XYZ file of C-alpha atoms in Angstrom:
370
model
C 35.138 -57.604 -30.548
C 35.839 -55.051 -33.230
C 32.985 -55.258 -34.834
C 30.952 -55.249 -31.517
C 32.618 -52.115 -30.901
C 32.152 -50.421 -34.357
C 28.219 -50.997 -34.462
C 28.476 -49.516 -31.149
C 29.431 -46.303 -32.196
C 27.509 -46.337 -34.998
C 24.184 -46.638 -32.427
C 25.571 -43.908 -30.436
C 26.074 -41.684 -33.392
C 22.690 -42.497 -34.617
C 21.254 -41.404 -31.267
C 23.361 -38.508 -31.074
C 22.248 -37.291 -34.824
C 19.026 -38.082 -33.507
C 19.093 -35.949 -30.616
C 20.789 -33.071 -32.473
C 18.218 -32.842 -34.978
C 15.153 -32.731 -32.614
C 15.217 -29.188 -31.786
C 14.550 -27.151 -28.724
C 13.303 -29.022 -26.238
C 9.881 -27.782 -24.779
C 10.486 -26.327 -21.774
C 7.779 -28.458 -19.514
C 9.325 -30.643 -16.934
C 6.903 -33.683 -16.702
C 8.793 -36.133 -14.314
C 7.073 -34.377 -11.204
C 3.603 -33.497 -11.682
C 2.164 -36.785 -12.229
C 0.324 -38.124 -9.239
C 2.206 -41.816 -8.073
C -0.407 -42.811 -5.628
C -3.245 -42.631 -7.683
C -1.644 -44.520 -10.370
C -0.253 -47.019 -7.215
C -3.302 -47.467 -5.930
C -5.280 -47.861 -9.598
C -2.910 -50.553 -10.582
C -2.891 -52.209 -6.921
C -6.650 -52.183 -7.183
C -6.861 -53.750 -10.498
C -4.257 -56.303 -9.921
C -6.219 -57.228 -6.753
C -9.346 -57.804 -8.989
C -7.961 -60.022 -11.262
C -6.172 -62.150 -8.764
C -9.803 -62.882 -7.306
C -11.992 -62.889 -10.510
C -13.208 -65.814 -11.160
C -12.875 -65.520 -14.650
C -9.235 -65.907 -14.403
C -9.033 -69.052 -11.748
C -7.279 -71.776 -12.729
C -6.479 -75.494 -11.385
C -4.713 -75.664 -8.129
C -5.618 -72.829 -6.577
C -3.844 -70.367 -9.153
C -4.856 -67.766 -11.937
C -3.715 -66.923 -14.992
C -1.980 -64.091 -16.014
C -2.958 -61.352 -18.432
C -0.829 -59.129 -21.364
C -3.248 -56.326 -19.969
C -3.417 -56.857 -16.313
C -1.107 -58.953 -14.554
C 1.956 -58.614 -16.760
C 2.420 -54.842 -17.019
C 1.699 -54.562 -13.587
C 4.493 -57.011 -12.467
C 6.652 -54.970 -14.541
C 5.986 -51.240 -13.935
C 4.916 -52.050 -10.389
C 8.182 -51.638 -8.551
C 8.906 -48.361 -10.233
C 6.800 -46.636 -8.128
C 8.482 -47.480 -4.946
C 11.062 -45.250 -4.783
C 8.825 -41.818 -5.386
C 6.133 -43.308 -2.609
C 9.134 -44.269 -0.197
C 7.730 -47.952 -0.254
C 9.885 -50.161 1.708
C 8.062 -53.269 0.507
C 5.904 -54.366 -2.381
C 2.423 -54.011 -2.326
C 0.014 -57.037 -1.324
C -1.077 -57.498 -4.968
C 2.450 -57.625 -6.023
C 3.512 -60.667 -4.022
C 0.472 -62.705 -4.483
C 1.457 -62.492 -8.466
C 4.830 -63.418 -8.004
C 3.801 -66.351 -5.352
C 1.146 -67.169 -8.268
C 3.377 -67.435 -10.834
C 6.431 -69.484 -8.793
C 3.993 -71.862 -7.636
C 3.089 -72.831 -11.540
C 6.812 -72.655 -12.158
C 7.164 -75.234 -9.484
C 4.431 -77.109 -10.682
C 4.703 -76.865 -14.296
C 4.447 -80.582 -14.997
C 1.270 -80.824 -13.040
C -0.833 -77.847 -13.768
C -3.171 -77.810 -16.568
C -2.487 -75.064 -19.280
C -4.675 -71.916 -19.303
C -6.843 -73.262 -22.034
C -6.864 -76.629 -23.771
C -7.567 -78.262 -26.730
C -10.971 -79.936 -25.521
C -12.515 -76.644 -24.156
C -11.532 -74.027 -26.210
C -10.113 -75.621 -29.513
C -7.345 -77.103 -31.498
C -3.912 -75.945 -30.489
C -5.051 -74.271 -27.540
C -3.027 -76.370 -25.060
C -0.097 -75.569 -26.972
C -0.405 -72.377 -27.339
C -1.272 -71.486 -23.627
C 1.872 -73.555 -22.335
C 3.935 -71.387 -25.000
C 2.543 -68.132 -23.879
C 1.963 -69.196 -20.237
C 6.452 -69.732 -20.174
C 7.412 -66.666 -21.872
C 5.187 -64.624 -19.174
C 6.540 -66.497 -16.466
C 9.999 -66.054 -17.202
C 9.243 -62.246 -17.849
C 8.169 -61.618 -15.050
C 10.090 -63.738 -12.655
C 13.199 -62.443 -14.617
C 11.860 -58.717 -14.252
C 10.976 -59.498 -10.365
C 14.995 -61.076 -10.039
C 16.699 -57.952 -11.616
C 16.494 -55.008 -8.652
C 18.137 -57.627 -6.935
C 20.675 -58.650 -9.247
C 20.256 -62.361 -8.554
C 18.447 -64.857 -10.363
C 16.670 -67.373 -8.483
C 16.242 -70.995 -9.146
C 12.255 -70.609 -9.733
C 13.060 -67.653 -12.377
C 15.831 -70.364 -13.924
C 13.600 -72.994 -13.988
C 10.735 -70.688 -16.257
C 13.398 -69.386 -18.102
C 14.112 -73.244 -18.738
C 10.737 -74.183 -19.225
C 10.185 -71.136 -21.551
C 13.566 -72.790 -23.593
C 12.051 -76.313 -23.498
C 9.055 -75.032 -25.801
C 10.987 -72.787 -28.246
C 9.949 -73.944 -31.862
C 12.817 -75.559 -33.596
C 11.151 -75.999 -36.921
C 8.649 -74.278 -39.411
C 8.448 -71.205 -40.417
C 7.807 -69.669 -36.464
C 11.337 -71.491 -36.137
C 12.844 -69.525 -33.235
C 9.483 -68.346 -31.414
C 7.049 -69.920 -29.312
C 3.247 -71.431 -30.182
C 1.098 -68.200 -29.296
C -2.794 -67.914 -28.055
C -4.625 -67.091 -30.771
C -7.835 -65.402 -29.918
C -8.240 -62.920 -33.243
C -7.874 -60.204 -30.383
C -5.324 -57.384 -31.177
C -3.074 -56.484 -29.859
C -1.363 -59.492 -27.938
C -3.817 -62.604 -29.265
C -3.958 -62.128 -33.093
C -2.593 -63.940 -35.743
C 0.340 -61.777 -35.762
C 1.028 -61.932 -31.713
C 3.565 -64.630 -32.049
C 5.833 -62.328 -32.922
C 4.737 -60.440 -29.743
C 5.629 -63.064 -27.506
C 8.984 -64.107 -29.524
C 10.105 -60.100 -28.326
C 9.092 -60.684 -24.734
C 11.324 -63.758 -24.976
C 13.975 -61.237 -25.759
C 13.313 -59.090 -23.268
C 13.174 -61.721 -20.145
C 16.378 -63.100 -21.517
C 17.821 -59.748 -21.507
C 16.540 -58.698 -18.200
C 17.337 -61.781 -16.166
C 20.478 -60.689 -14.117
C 24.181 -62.445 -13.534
C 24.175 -61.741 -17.417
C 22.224 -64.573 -18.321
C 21.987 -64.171 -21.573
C 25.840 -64.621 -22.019
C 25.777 -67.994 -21.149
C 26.605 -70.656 -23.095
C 23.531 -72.765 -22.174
C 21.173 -70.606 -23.868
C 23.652 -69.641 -26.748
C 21.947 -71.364 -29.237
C 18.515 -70.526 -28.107
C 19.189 -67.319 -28.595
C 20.769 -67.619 -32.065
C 17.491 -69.238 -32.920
C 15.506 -66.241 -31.490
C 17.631 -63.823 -33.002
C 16.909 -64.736 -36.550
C 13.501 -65.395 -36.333
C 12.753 -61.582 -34.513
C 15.380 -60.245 -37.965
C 13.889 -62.652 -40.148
C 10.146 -61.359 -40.138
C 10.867 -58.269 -38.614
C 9.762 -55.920 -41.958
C 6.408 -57.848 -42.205
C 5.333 -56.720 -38.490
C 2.946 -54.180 -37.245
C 4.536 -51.137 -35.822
C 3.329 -51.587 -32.213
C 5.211 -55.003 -33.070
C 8.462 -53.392 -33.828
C 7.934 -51.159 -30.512
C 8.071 -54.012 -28.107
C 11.123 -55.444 -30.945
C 13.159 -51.858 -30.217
C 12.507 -52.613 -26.295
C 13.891 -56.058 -26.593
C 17.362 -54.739 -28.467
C 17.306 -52.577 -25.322
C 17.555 -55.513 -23.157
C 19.507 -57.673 -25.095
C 23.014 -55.960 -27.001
C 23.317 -56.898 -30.715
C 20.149 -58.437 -31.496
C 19.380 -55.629 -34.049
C 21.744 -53.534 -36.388
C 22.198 -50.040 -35.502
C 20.360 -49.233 -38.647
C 17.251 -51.215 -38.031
C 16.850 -49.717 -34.595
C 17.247 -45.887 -36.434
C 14.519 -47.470 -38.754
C 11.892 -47.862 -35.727
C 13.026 -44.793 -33.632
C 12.608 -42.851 -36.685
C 9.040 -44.591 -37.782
C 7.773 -44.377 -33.990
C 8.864 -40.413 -34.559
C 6.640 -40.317 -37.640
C 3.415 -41.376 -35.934
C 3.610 -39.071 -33.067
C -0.289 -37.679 -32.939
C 0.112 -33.310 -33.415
C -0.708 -33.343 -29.252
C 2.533 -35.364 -28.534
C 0.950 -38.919 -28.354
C 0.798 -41.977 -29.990
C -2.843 -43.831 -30.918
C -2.891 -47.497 -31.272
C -5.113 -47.351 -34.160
C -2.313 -46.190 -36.337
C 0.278 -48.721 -35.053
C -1.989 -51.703 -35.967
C -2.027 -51.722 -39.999
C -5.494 -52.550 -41.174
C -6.640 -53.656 -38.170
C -10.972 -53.768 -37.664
C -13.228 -54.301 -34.479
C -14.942 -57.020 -34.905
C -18.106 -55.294 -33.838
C -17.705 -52.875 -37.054
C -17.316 -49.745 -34.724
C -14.516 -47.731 -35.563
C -11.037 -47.684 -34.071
C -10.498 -44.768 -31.462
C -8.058 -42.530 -33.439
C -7.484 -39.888 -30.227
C -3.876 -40.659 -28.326
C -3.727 -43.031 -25.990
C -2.079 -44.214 -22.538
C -1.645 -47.859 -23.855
C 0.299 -46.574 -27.436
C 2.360 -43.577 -25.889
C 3.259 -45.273 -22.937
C 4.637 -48.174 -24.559
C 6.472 -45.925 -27.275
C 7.825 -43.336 -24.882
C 9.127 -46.298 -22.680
C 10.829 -48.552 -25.843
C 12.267 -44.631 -26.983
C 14.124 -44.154 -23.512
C 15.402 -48.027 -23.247
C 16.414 -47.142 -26.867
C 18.907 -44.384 -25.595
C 16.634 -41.318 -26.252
C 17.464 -38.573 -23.296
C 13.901 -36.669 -22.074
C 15.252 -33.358 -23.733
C 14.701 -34.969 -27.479
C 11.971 -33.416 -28.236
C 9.639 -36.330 -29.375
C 10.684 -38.415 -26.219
C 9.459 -35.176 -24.376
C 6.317 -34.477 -26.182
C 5.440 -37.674 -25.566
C 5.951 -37.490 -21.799
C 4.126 -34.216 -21.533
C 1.261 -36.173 -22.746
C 1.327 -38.545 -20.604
C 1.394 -36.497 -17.863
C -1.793 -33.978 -19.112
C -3.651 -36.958 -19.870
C -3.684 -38.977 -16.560
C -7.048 -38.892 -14.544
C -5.273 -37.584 -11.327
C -8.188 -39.017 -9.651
C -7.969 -42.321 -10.261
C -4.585 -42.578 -11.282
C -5.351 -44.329 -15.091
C -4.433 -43.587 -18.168
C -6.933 -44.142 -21.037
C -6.837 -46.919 -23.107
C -9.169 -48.838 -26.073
C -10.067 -52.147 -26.964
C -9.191 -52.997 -30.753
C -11.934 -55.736 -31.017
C -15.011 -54.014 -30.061
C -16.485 -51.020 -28.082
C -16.248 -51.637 -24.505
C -17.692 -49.936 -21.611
C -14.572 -48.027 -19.768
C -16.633 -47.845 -16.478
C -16.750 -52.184 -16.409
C -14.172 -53.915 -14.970
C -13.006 -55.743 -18.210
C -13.939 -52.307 -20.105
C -10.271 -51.370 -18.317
C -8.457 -54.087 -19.406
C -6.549 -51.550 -22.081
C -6.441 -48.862 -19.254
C -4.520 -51.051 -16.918
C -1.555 -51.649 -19.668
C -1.941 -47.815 -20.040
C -1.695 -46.962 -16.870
C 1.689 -49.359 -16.132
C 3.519 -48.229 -19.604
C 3.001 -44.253 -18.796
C 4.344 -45.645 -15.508
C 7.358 -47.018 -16.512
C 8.164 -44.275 -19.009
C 7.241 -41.799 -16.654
C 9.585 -43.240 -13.573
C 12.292 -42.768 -15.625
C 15.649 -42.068 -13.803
């Protein structure tokens, strides 16, 4: 308990110094002049899409769900309800969550997003790894307004367990898809998923992640996220930072200073983040080069991990950062811009918006704010 307490302070004095040090704050206010409808009804529209393209069927009348599409929506959806006066959730948003309990229910029937025979060795494991993690995520994320977890958000959070690599050097995380496709199917996305792990843990409510079930589990997860934390990306150790958020004591105060201060060090001279500079050496397969402008996807994503991390609006890179976000919003449609990191893609197509849509539901979430 002592020691629980003293690392405690130690955060809070690290936030504190941080917050000290930032300077004046800039005197724009951005929480208000953002327009919530259009960004309601451009993530309602492209959640609709997906849910009916046939690209993403799957076996028994189900789809699959997407790090760009489906995910950040199920997440960032809901925090748009309060500023629209939304007494329900939108259509979209219940036929995900329907999709996604229905595999849960089924998870010993239904065939894995991609398998072995069709799309390569390791493919069925890697799809049921990925496919659990999501599903607890965002059952677990759906669960926590609430603040009662349900037995279908239990049972992924169960299945997700079951599949947790025991051995190896991944010891601790799950078996990833692996498409060479930055920044959630590469090589180096494992790690990815292992911090979304962390976070649906963390999120899942009747403090979960306390229980004694799951205690090893988590020990396991713990050291693997510490263990190969230096050798990650830095969009990697964004999502990481979000996950100590979620779940007390998984970092040391002084690795969490580490990634607040790095994340401060690549804010862009306009206030935002671009992904091309959180990504290493990172090159589009199609030779083009990376997009270096800021971008939705990057800042939202950064400004959002920043406030879970205990940053208050008035430090002044949180607020930069928001101000950005809010300039850089089409009004009209409600998105954020966003780029692929594999190859040049048309951001007038439907899958030319994949990156857009995980824009648009980070600057969402960072944006809605309380």
């Amino acid at each position: 308990m002592k020691s629980t307490i003293v690392g405690t302070c130690a955060l809070a004095a690290c936030l504190v110094a941080i917050r000290l040090g930032s300077g004046a704050p800039p005197k724009t206010n951005p929480a208000p002049s953002w327009n919530q409808k259009a960004a309601a009804a451009y993530l309602d529209y492209r959640e609709g899409w997906w849910n009916t393209w046939p690209t993403a069927a799957r076996d028994h009348q189900t789809f699959c769900v997407s790090c760009h599409t489906a995910v950040p929506y199920a997440l960032s959806r809901s925090a748009l309800r309060a500023g629209l006066a939304e007494k329900t959730s939108a259509p979209q948003e219940r036929a995900l969550i329907e999709n996604v309990t229905k595999r849960v229910r089924l998870w010993n029937e239904v065939e894995p997003f991609y398998n072995d025979a069709k799309r390569g060795v390791y493919k069925s494991s890697e799809s049921r790894g990925t496919e659990s993690v999501l599903n607890a995520l965002i059952l677990a994320s759906h669960d926590a307004s609430g603040g009662k977890l349900s037995a279908d958000a239990r049972a992924a959070l169960h299945n997700m367990w079951a599949l947790q690599l025991t051995v190896g050097d991944a010891k601790g995380a799950w078996s990833w898809l692996r498409f060479d496709n930055e920044p959630w199917e590469a090589n180096d996305s494992q790690f990815y998923g292992a911090c979304l792990a962390a976070v649906a843990a963390g999120t899942a409510p009747e403090n979960y992640i306390a229980g004694l079930d799951v205690r090893d589990n988590l020990e396991l997860l713990r050291q693997y996220l510490n263990r190969v934390a230096t050798q990650q990306t830095p969009i990697n150790r964004v999502v990481l930072l979000w996950a100590s958020a979620k779940w007390p004591g998984l970092l040391t105060s002084e690795r969490r200073k580490s990634i607040i201060n790095e994340m401060m060090e690549k804010q862009q001279a306009d206030g935002g983040w671009s992904l091309s500079t959180l990504v290493g050496t990172w090159k589009r397969k199609d030779g083009t080069p990376l997009e270096v402008n800021s971008d939705g996807y990057a800042t939202g994503l950064v400004a959002y991990a920043l406030e879970q991390a205990g940053l208050a609006r008035d430090n002044v890179t949180l607020a930069r950062g928001l101000d950005w976000l809010v300039k850089n919003q089409n009004k009209t449609e409600g998105m954020w811009p966003g780029y692929s990191l594999n190859k040049h893609r048309d951001p007038a197509t439907d899958t030319g918006r994949f990156m857009s849509d995980a824009a648009t539901a980070y600057a969402v979430l960072a944006l809605s704010r309380k």
